[in-house]
XYZ file of C-alpha atoms in Angstrom:
670
model
C 0.000 0.000 0.000
C 1.431 3.377 -0.990
C 1.985 6.020 1.652
C -0.472 8.912 1.763
C 0.577 11.928 -0.235
C 2.109 14.801 1.673
C -0.399 17.357 2.887
C -3.274 14.895 2.782
C -4.574 13.171 5.920
C -4.466 9.399 6.043
C -7.864 7.865 5.271
C -9.812 6.765 8.311
C -10.213 3.032 8.684
C -13.773 1.793 8.867
C -14.653 0.689 12.391
C -14.847 -3.041 12.946
C -18.431 -4.333 12.854
C -20.002 -4.717 16.275
C -20.247 -8.365 17.341
C -23.872 -8.823 18.289
C -26.021 -11.400 16.474
C -23.357 -14.095 16.053
C -23.487 -17.818 15.291
C -21.787 -18.676 18.581
C -24.277 -16.511 20.479
C -27.210 -18.270 18.795
C -25.721 -21.688 19.598
C -25.082 -20.801 23.257
C -28.583 -19.347 23.547
C -30.042 -22.512 22.018
C -28.219 -24.770 24.487
C -29.392 -22.689 27.451
C -32.899 -22.838 25.963
C -32.979 -26.647 26.149
C -32.238 -26.622 29.873
C -34.341 -23.656 30.944
C -37.431 -24.517 28.907
C -37.525 -28.111 30.117
C -37.034 -26.986 33.732
C -39.775 -24.362 33.451
C -42.285 -26.800 31.949
C -41.710 -29.291 34.757
C -41.804 -26.736 37.575
C -44.877 -24.996 36.159
C -46.857 -28.223 35.887
C -45.691 -29.446 39.284
C -46.332 -26.411 41.487
C -47.860 -23.789 39.178
C -44.774 -21.559 39.167
C -42.183 -20.687 36.554
C -38.935 -18.768 36.939
C -37.638 -15.850 34.896
C -34.888 -16.993 32.553
C -33.379 -13.716 31.320
C -31.155 -12.998 34.329
C -29.781 -16.557 34.772
C -29.168 -16.659 31.022
C -27.252 -13.379 31.205
C -25.035 -14.736 33.989
C -24.328 -17.997 32.138
C -23.730 -16.126 28.891
C -21.140 -13.891 30.532
C -19.320 -16.903 31.966
C -19.188 -18.712 28.595
C -18.449 -15.770 26.282
C -15.514 -14.722 28.463
C -13.651 -17.564 26.722
C -13.499 -15.322 23.608
C -11.540 -12.093 23.909
C -13.595 -10.328 21.226
C -16.994 -10.768 22.902
C -19.185 -7.729 23.518
C -21.869 -6.804 25.994
C -24.307 -6.644 23.070
C -23.495 -10.245 22.123
C -24.144 -11.304 25.714
C -27.476 -9.521 25.436
C -28.409 -11.553 22.366
C -27.726 -14.826 24.203
C -29.933 -13.911 27.155
C -32.602 -12.654 24.737
C -32.809 -16.020 22.953
C -32.904 -18.036 26.169
C -35.343 -15.632 27.791
C -37.862 -15.768 24.929
C -37.782 -19.571 24.809
C -38.040 -19.995 28.559
C -40.952 -17.584 28.767
C -42.863 -19.414 26.024
C -43.082 -22.393 28.369
C -45.915 -20.528 30.150
C -48.179 -22.021 27.452
C -48.415 -24.929 29.914
C -50.982 -22.790 31.744
C -53.432 -23.472 28.869
C -52.553 -26.438 26.631
C -52.763 -29.197 29.289
C -56.423 -28.190 29.620
C -57.037 -30.069 26.363
C -55.898 -33.270 28.086
C -57.796 -32.450 31.276
C -61.134 -32.035 29.410
C -60.466 -35.321 27.594
C -59.945 -33.924 24.081
C -56.286 -34.912 23.697
C -54.630 -38.056 25.041
C -51.199 -36.503 24.632
C -49.615 -33.529 22.876
C -49.521 -33.855 19.053
C -46.086 -32.534 18.120
C -46.868 -30.420 15.084
C -50.050 -28.862 16.459
C -48.398 -28.003 19.784
C -45.234 -26.718 18.115
C -47.145 -24.522 15.667
C -49.328 -23.024 18.407
C -46.170 -22.014 20.286
C -44.238 -20.849 17.228
C -47.057 -18.845 15.606
C -48.348 -17.326 18.839
C -44.856 -16.542 20.111
C -43.763 -14.973 16.815
C -46.888 -12.807 16.848
C -45.917 -11.739 20.371
C -42.563 -10.571 19.023
C -44.161 -8.709 16.109
C -46.707 -6.981 18.333
C -43.984 -5.902 20.755
C -41.923 -4.142 18.062
C -44.139 -1.025 17.700
C -44.640 -1.102 21.482
C -40.893 -0.636 22.006
C -40.983 3.050 21.184
C -44.185 3.604 23.168
C -43.440 1.593 26.316
C -39.647 1.418 26.471
C -37.901 4.404 24.912
C -40.800 6.825 25.383
C -41.947 5.705 28.820
C -40.975 6.158 32.464
C -41.932 2.580 33.383
C -39.233 1.118 35.685
C -38.820 -2.344 34.065
C -37.046 -3.776 37.140
C -35.800 -6.985 35.564
C -34.776 -5.229 32.352
C -32.708 -2.760 34.372
C -31.287 -5.583 36.495
C -30.298 -7.547 33.397
C -28.556 -4.531 31.885
C -26.630 -3.868 35.096
C -25.443 -7.480 35.178
C -24.290 -7.348 31.561
C -22.489 -4.022 31.987
C -20.793 -4.840 35.277
C -19.832 -8.318 34.125
C -18.383 -7.133 30.817
C -14.708 -8.073 30.811
C -13.843 -4.891 28.930
C -15.140 -2.778 31.794
C -12.370 -1.557 34.076
C -11.862 0.325 37.280
C -12.518 -0.027 40.977
C -16.179 0.960 40.618
C -16.726 -2.010 38.327
C -15.169 -4.357 40.882
C -17.271 -2.932 43.703
C -20.418 -3.117 41.573
C -19.805 -6.757 40.705
C -19.232 -7.504 44.374
C -22.578 -5.851 45.236
C -24.337 -8.190 42.776
C -22.474 -11.238 44.107
C -23.267 -10.471 47.756
C -26.928 -9.854 46.967
C -27.068 -13.085 44.977
C -25.405 -15.062 47.764
C -27.883 -13.710 50.316
C -30.988 -14.573 48.273
C -29.713 -17.953 47.065
C -28.765 -18.918 50.631
C -32.256 -17.902 51.783
C -33.746 -20.118 49.067
C -31.452 -22.997 50.021
C -32.361 -22.777 53.710
C -36.048 -22.706 52.772
C -35.767 -25.796 50.590
C -33.753 -27.623 53.224
C -36.692 -26.762 55.536
C -34.273 -25.187 58.014
C -35.982 -21.838 57.456
C -39.578 -21.187 56.492
C -40.206 -19.941 52.965
C -42.942 -17.649 54.229
C -45.068 -16.643 57.174
C -48.841 -16.473 57.281
C -51.698 -16.282 59.728
C -55.493 -16.471 59.565
C -57.778 -14.411 61.787
C -61.408 -14.745 62.782
C -63.442 -11.542 62.663
C -66.784 -12.410 64.212
C -68.596 -14.610 61.735
C -65.946 -14.157 59.084
C -62.173 -13.863 58.866
C -59.178 -12.900 56.820
C -55.564 -13.890 56.488
C -52.253 -12.266 55.799
C -48.984 -13.764 54.749
C -45.723 -13.027 53.079
C -43.140 -15.108 51.353
C -39.541 -14.606 52.445
C -38.411 -13.896 48.900
C -35.472 -11.517 48.748
C -36.002 -11.179 44.995
C -39.273 -9.336 45.729
C -37.340 -6.856 47.892
C -35.072 -6.249 44.913
C -38.062 -5.803 42.596
C -39.644 -3.358 45.028
C -36.433 -1.315 45.221
C -36.299 -1.069 41.441
C -39.976 -0.259 40.774
C -40.221 2.399 43.484
C -42.903 3.581 45.871
C -45.685 4.545 43.454
C -46.213 1.026 42.152
C -45.579 -0.468 45.587
C -48.208 1.706 47.265
C -50.757 0.966 44.531
C -50.238 -2.775 45.018
C -50.547 -2.293 48.782
C -53.871 -0.507 48.274
C -55.088 -3.441 46.187
C -53.919 -5.940 48.796
C -55.646 -4.052 51.637
C -58.847 -3.928 49.601
C -58.540 -7.642 48.838
C -57.757 -8.951 52.326
C -59.327 -6.178 54.382
C -62.692 -5.849 52.606
C -63.406 -8.406 49.884
C -62.152 -11.579 51.558
C -63.967 -10.954 54.895
C -67.166 -10.086 53.005
C -67.220 -13.186 50.796
C -66.034 -15.468 53.590
C -68.839 -14.361 55.889
C -70.967 -17.307 56.952
C -68.941 -19.831 54.925
C -66.341 -20.719 57.553
C -66.928 -23.769 59.715
C -65.572 -24.326 63.180
C -62.772 -26.667 62.092
C -59.052 -26.152 62.256
C -58.647 -25.419 58.522
C -59.382 -21.690 58.706
C -56.495 -20.703 56.455
C -57.411 -23.352 53.874
C -61.052 -22.234 53.902
C -60.088 -18.584 53.463
C -57.663 -19.545 50.692
C -60.476 -21.322 48.852
C -62.678 -18.203 49.076
C -59.806 -16.067 47.821
C -59.282 -18.322 44.799
C -62.960 -18.774 43.959
C -64.202 -15.206 44.531
C -61.602 -12.532 45.238
C -59.258 -13.437 42.378
C -62.087 -13.109 39.874
C -62.861 -9.643 41.219
C -59.176 -8.815 40.768
C -59.378 -10.130 37.204
C -62.328 -7.790 36.595
C -60.322 -4.838 37.923
C -57.419 -5.794 35.709
C -59.722 -6.094 32.674
C -61.065 -2.550 33.037
C -57.618 -1.201 33.906
C -56.189 -3.005 30.888
C -58.677 -1.401 28.499
C -58.047 2.011 30.053
C -54.293 1.485 29.863
C -54.594 0.579 26.194
C -56.659 3.724 25.535
C -54.037 5.884 27.272
C -51.055 4.341 25.525
C -52.713 4.160 22.109
C -51.406 7.607 21.186
C -47.781 6.685 22.024
C -48.251 3.375 20.193
C -49.469 5.128 17.040
C -46.675 7.670 17.369
C -44.151 4.840 17.763
C -45.476 3.146 14.630
C -45.211 6.406 12.706
C -41.639 6.873 13.905
C -40.827 3.324 12.874
C -42.265 3.926 9.382
C -40.379 7.224 9.129
C -37.137 5.537 10.169
C -37.647 2.822 7.527
C -38.263 5.435 4.844
C -35.206 7.407 5.930
C -32.999 4.346 5.642
C -34.397 3.405 2.214
C -33.929 6.998 1.090
C -30.269 6.983 2.063
C -30.825 8.891 5.292
C -29.087 8.088 8.538
C -30.885 6.432 11.450
C -29.041 5.739 14.683
C -28.126 2.073 15.073
C -29.895 1.937 18.432
C -33.183 3.047 16.810
C -33.361 0.562 13.941
C -36.288 -1.805 14.369
C -37.435 -4.482 11.963
C -39.141 -2.333 9.279
C -42.803 -1.561 9.939
C -43.843 -3.020 6.575
C -42.219 -6.346 7.443
C -43.923 -6.332 10.853
C -47.401 -5.706 9.430
C -46.890 -8.202 6.596
C -45.683 -10.849 9.066
C -48.711 -10.361 11.328
C -51.174 -10.591 8.448
C -49.364 -13.481 6.755
C -49.369 -15.494 9.984
C -53.172 -15.528 9.903
C -53.072 -18.009 6.994
C -51.252 -20.805 8.850
C -53.248 -19.986 12.000
C -56.488 -20.385 10.024
C -55.217 -23.680 8.605
C -54.234 -24.877 12.061
C -57.679 -24.050 13.461
C -59.370 -25.769 10.513
C -57.297 -28.914 11.042
C -58.142 -28.864 14.759
C -61.903 -28.559 14.194
C -62.262 -30.811 11.144
C -64.010 -34.090 11.762
C -65.473 -32.938 15.078
C -68.978 -32.096 16.246
C -68.442 -28.423 15.295
C -67.051 -29.084 11.811
C -70.284 -27.848 10.170
C -69.561 -24.309 11.454
C -65.811 -24.257 10.910
C -65.811 -21.286 8.483
C -67.577 -18.897 10.866
C -65.544 -20.058 13.852
C -62.236 -19.604 12.037
C -63.235 -16.154 10.752
C -64.124 -14.859 14.200
C -61.041 -16.538 15.714
C -58.670 -14.861 13.267
C -60.219 -11.430 13.901
C -60.164 -12.111 17.643
C -56.487 -13.129 17.582
C -55.566 -9.979 15.645
C -57.438 -7.643 18.017
C -56.883 -9.447 21.323
C -53.232 -9.962 20.431
C -52.612 -6.202 20.382
C -54.546 -5.746 23.633
C -52.742 -8.443 25.610
C -49.334 -7.505 24.180
C -49.756 -3.880 25.266
C -51.176 -4.747 28.679
C -48.639 -7.466 29.473
C -45.797 -5.215 28.346
C -47.152 -2.469 30.591
C -47.478 -4.849 33.561
C -43.931 -6.096 33.027
C -42.794 -2.481 33.000
C -44.565 -1.902 36.318
C -43.357 -4.857 38.393
C -41.260 -7.125 36.163
C -42.156 -10.110 34.008
C -41.559 -12.646 36.819
C -44.215 -11.107 39.057
C -46.610 -10.007 36.324
C -49.900 -11.921 36.773
C -49.952 -13.545 33.348
C -52.327 -16.195 34.671
C -54.842 -13.385 35.303
C -54.485 -12.350 31.683
C -55.028 -16.014 30.780
C -58.334 -15.954 32.661
C -59.481 -12.890 30.736
C -58.280 -14.336 27.418
C -60.151 -17.620 27.825
C -63.348 -15.849 28.941
C -63.222 -13.480 25.960
C -62.406 -16.335 23.576
C -65.312 -18.386 24.906
C -67.656 -15.407 24.508
C -66.534 -14.951 20.893
C -67.121 -18.654 20.193
C -70.490 -18.491 21.953
C -71.488 -15.464 19.873
C -70.850 -17.294 16.591
C -71.837 -20.846 17.424
C -74.081 -20.692 20.469
C -74.148 -23.374 23.129
C -73.646 -27.011 22.206
C -76.701 -29.126 21.492
C -75.014 -32.204 22.955
C -72.275 -33.052 25.433
C -69.990 -33.973 22.521
C -70.528 -30.625 20.812
C -70.011 -28.695 24.055
C -66.718 -30.514 24.672
C -65.622 -29.700 21.114
C -66.430 -26.012 21.685
C -64.466 -25.997 24.953
C -61.480 -27.646 23.246
C -61.624 -25.179 20.318
C -61.774 -22.295 22.794
C -58.719 -23.542 24.679
C -56.783 -24.101 21.446
C -57.542 -20.575 20.199
C -56.832 -19.059 23.636
C -53.450 -20.819 23.696
C -52.344 -18.818 20.627
C -53.371 -15.531 22.247
C -51.771 -16.595 25.519
C -48.454 -17.186 23.726
C -48.680 -13.609 22.429
C -49.254 -12.403 25.997
C -46.383 -14.298 27.583
C -43.862 -13.341 24.907
C -44.837 -9.653 24.950
C -44.624 -9.779 28.757
C -40.987 -10.858 28.459
C -39.884 -9.202 25.230
C -40.316 -5.640 26.398
C -38.140 -6.416 29.436
C -35.489 -7.726 27.050
C -35.821 -4.703 24.778
C -35.355 -2.465 27.835
C -32.157 -4.336 28.624
C -31.102 -3.868 25.017
C -31.785 -0.136 25.164
C -29.616 0.230 28.278
C -26.667 -1.683 26.773
C -27.033 0.101 23.388
C -28.085 -2.971 21.429
C -29.387 -2.858 17.865
C -33.171 -3.331 18.166
C -33.730 -5.214 14.914
C -30.995 -7.726 15.744
C -32.481 -8.295 19.168
C -35.938 -8.706 17.634
C -34.563 -11.349 15.252
C -33.009 -13.075 18.278
C -36.415 -13.040 19.983
C -37.956 -14.874 17.014
C -35.092 -17.399 17.078
C -35.710 -17.941 20.792
C -39.414 -18.528 20.148
C -38.627 -21.143 17.497
C -36.141 -22.902 19.812
C -38.731 -22.959 22.600
C -41.496 -24.193 20.277
C -39.315 -27.126 19.171
C -38.546 -28.158 22.764
C -41.905 -27.686 24.534
C -43.998 -30.452 22.835
C -41.729 -33.402 23.695
C -41.257 -32.148 27.264
C -45.029 -31.813 27.678
C -45.461 -35.299 26.259
C -42.856 -36.675 28.664
C -44.648 -35.065 31.615
C -47.956 -36.556 30.445
C -46.644 -40.101 30.039
C -44.457 -40.031 33.175
C -46.852 -38.361 35.613
C -50.211 -37.501 34.048
C -52.414 -34.626 35.204
C -54.727 -34.518 38.169
C -58.377 -34.868 37.174
C -57.709 -37.012 34.095
C -58.708 -40.705 33.918
C -56.098 -42.988 35.422
C -54.130 -40.205 37.111
C -52.062 -41.569 39.990
C -50.835 -40.100 43.251
C -47.830 -38.504 41.537
C -49.966 -36.772 38.880
C -49.039 -33.161 38.191
C -51.464 -30.555 39.510
C -51.280 -28.211 36.459
C -53.326 -25.713 38.540
C -53.646 -22.889 36.010
C -54.587 -25.244 33.174
C -57.274 -26.830 35.348
C -58.693 -23.438 36.290
C -58.687 -22.123 32.722
C -60.322 -25.313 31.401
C -63.031 -24.964 34.076
C -63.610 -21.363 33.029
C -64.101 -22.317 29.392
C -66.591 -24.985 30.467
C -68.333 -22.465 32.732
C -68.831 -19.891 29.957
C -69.908 -22.356 27.286
C -71.895 -24.628 29.566
C -73.153 -22.055 32.061
C -72.115 -21.634 35.682
C -69.621 -18.742 35.626
C -70.304 -15.960 38.133
C -70.412 -12.804 36.013
C -71.256 -10.755 39.114
C -67.708 -11.138 40.436
C -66.134 -9.892 37.199
C -68.715 -7.069 37.110
C -67.897 -5.995 40.670
C -64.233 -5.947 39.722
C -65.050 -3.778 36.708
C -66.843 -1.252 38.964
C -63.912 -1.159 41.404
C -61.551 -0.686 38.472
C -63.569 2.268 37.182
C -63.453 3.910 40.640
C -59.670 3.441 40.869
C -59.238 4.938 37.391
C -61.251 7.978 38.494
C -59.092 8.412 41.618
C -55.883 8.115 39.602
C -57.024 10.608 36.987
C -57.979 13.113 39.719
C -54.856 12.536 41.810
C -52.270 13.179 39.114
C -53.242 16.787 38.224
C -54.057 17.707 41.833
C -50.588 16.623 42.971
C -48.917 17.984 39.811
C -47.713 14.531 38.882
C -46.132 13.698 42.236
C -48.815 11.189 43.259
C -50.533 8.445 41.276
C -52.511 5.247 41.779
C -51.817 3.057 38.725
C -55.048 1.058 38.181
C -53.288 -2.040 36.843
C -51.052 -2.162 39.912
C -54.116 -1.948 42.165
C -55.744 -4.776 40.202
C -52.606 -6.876 40.564
C -52.626 -6.190 44.309
C -56.175 -7.600 44.506
C -55.498 -10.565 42.209
C -52.127 -11.743 43.532
C -51.842 -13.517 46.896
C -50.392 -11.393 49.695
C -47.309 -13.613 49.723
C -46.285 -11.955 46.445
C -47.630 -8.493 47.234
C -46.408 -7.497 50.694
C -42.694 -7.426 49.985
C -42.833 -5.234 46.875
C -43.932 -2.099 48.786
C -41.476 -3.053 51.564
C -38.703 -3.164 48.971
C -39.963 0.126 47.554
C -39.746 1.709 51.004
C -36.212 0.398 51.531
C -35.231 1.738 48.117
C -36.865 5.090 48.915
C -34.839 5.565 52.094
C -31.656 4.333 50.443
C -32.084 6.715 47.496
C -32.848 9.594 49.843
C -29.559 8.847 51.600
C -27.802 8.620 48.224
C -29.187 11.990 47.120
C -27.301 13.601 50.009
C -23.959 12.178 48.899
C -21.386 14.075 46.816
C -22.069 11.742 43.864
C -25.727 10.691 44.159
C -25.790 8.913 40.797
C -22.992 6.574 41.757
C -24.475 5.916 45.210
C -27.885 5.105 43.683
C -26.244 2.710 41.222
C -24.648 0.686 44.013
C -28.119 0.310 45.540
C -29.507 -0.789 42.176
C -26.754 -3.386 41.841
C -27.381 -4.792 45.326
C -31.106 -5.074 44.537
C -30.201 -6.721 41.223
C -28.136 -9.291 43.089
C -31.156 -10.262 45.176
C -33.059 -11.066 41.975
C -30.087 -12.888 40.410
C -29.475 -15.269 43.311
C -33.067 -16.432 43.592
C -33.370 -16.820 39.813
C -30.218 -18.946 39.573
C -31.329 -21.089 42.485
C -34.647 -21.602 40.689
C -32.775 -23.086 37.733
C -30.769 -25.446 39.951
C -33.813 -26.473 41.987
C -35.887 -27.203 38.877
C -33.114 -29.464 37.595
C -32.880 -31.341 40.896
C -36.672 -31.670 41.144
C -36.873 -32.979 37.589
C -34.107 -35.512 38.174
C -35.583 -36.827 41.419
C -39.305 -36.487 40.652
C -39.823 -34.967 44.086
C -41.545 -31.709 45.011
C -39.126 -31.195 47.916
C -35.897 -32.927 46.854
C -33.694 -30.969 49.287
C -35.840 -31.291 52.419
C -33.888 -32.738 55.344
C -35.636 -35.957 56.433
C -35.184 -35.385 60.171
C -37.118 -32.076 60.173
C -40.756 -32.692 61.030
C -43.908 -30.601 61.355
C -43.083 -29.725 64.964
C -40.121 -27.675 63.729
C -42.359 -25.240 61.804
C -42.467 -22.477 64.494
C -38.679 -22.576 64.811
C -38.332 -22.488 61.041
C -40.416 -19.325 60.871
C -38.210 -17.615 63.477
C -35.057 -18.715 61.655
C -36.460 -17.593 58.294
C -37.562 -14.150 59.454
C -34.316 -13.570 61.386
C -32.109 -14.544 58.449
C -34.242 -12.580 55.983
C -34.242 -9.343 57.970
C -30.613 -9.681 59.036
C -29.306 -10.404 55.532
C -31.214 -7.491 53.966
C -30.007 -5.107 56.710
C -26.385 -6.218 56.348
C -26.490 -6.005 52.548
C -27.762 -2.412 52.507
C -25.370 -1.423 55.287
C -22.481 -2.836 53.275
C -23.738 -1.047 50.151
C -23.814 2.328 51.908
C -20.326 1.797 53.313
C -18.957 0.732 49.920
C -20.477 3.794 48.269
C -18.858 6.046 50.871
C -15.506 4.267 50.410
C -15.700 4.807 46.648
C -16.165 8.534 47.203
C -13.276 8.559 49.670
C -11.028 6.774 47.180
C -11.743 9.470 44.586
C -10.814 12.189 47.026
C -7.618 10.480 48.140
């Protein structure tokens, strides 16, 4: 190469392309997918719970990609995105096993199950793309797990340097050790996993309880006081008013007071909470519709600018709007074919055309609604704690009403069963949209914070959905043949409870066969309207300082107190910590150390969830770590041990965080 001529500057070399969507990242994400998806399917069917996969995937990705010196934080983000999307798709187990429970399927046909997951999940990705600008970049929603994931990726990046990075990583590690040790003690039965008590109030009663989940403290710290207080209001309304009212006169004089109150909560109060969430969801969609439309316009404008040779920032490049719309519309063809195949040869085959037409329109419209609402809920309290099962209740009720509108009730038991099965199959597609949107916007928030390229991350989300769809059917089939589901013919003592699937199947039967209590959903709708009115009045009167988010109130009513109490507690801890940080010479740095400690609390419990699911799956036991010599008489001691360790560990962690922040400031001044 000849030397540059004198007087002329040397040409600038083009920057090396950013390593982001790489083959090795896709392979690593796919391997993590196999483990996490299988573990989530088993745990969800066994105890009705799933664990968030994005944060464990980020930690594992960092550990593996460190083997390559040219890795980037954006490449790590792609790996966790793939694994997160696939792991989240496993929540379809809250619906599909209902087809076995009602006796329609004997197992899980591979291609039908795979296509439901793949088509519904891909639609969830497509619907979340225009929502990115409305709910992520143009919103003040906290996205606790998205922020936590970004902090992990940034602090763990090997290219990061400096003492602050070391201290930040140590804050995450200490928080993770505290929460994972709490989880270990709980599963060994040395410490209680929660505390609860039931109270008699004259002829009625109520109960109150809290899990000892340090991850919820971390979530509360990250979401802040506004959301925490709104959830507390919902919980007080649920356990202080609704539960005592509906339990009045239904409690016997036996010793099972807590069990009786729990049954009332599940059969009555949760449906009121679902009604509140339904009204709040519609109102939320109305309020965010303008930002959604604006986001779509910006996406179209960005696509036109790129095609016209204009420059669009890398961090603002989505999959083009035309591709998104075409993908959504094109997916309706295979969905229609799938529904036709499902209904053909059954007692409802004579009305297949009308049913498919209304189903396709319903999927298009309901898909946008649930994607927006689930994304908003994930932004409020995180995808792990977002009540997706509540959305599943609303989805199956709305689907059943749409089917009822077109077909009417069945004229025979066979036809009614076919209608219930068709409803569940259609609802499963919409539910996949909901679960993926619930997770995707968290991932896109993480991507925004680590300066990822949106379109590459969106492609990774689709890849993750496909990986998950390929894995879920055989795992579901294995669970069916190995254990079976409670309530099905021939189910043994070890049959899996599949609680959400059983509930959702019962709801579909209730709507189509009669028996659902519409009064409970209606009461919830009225309460939701009142909360909306209070929120709309409170915001201008307080000049934006106070708010009562209606969806958060609905979640506080719907969720059990074990998941609700600690979020406002964590918000209060975060409030006092941040107030202390604001008085420091460098408040931003001090706040970040608090964020990292809270992130660690989420990380430890999430990683332990992965390990526990693997152990439970290998042993076939619900409590594989329980020490055999600890009996029921130890329970009071276990509660004392659990509360003492929980409070002590949280206090020590935040004390250490404050001291470390002060030391960092002192080191700068030295």
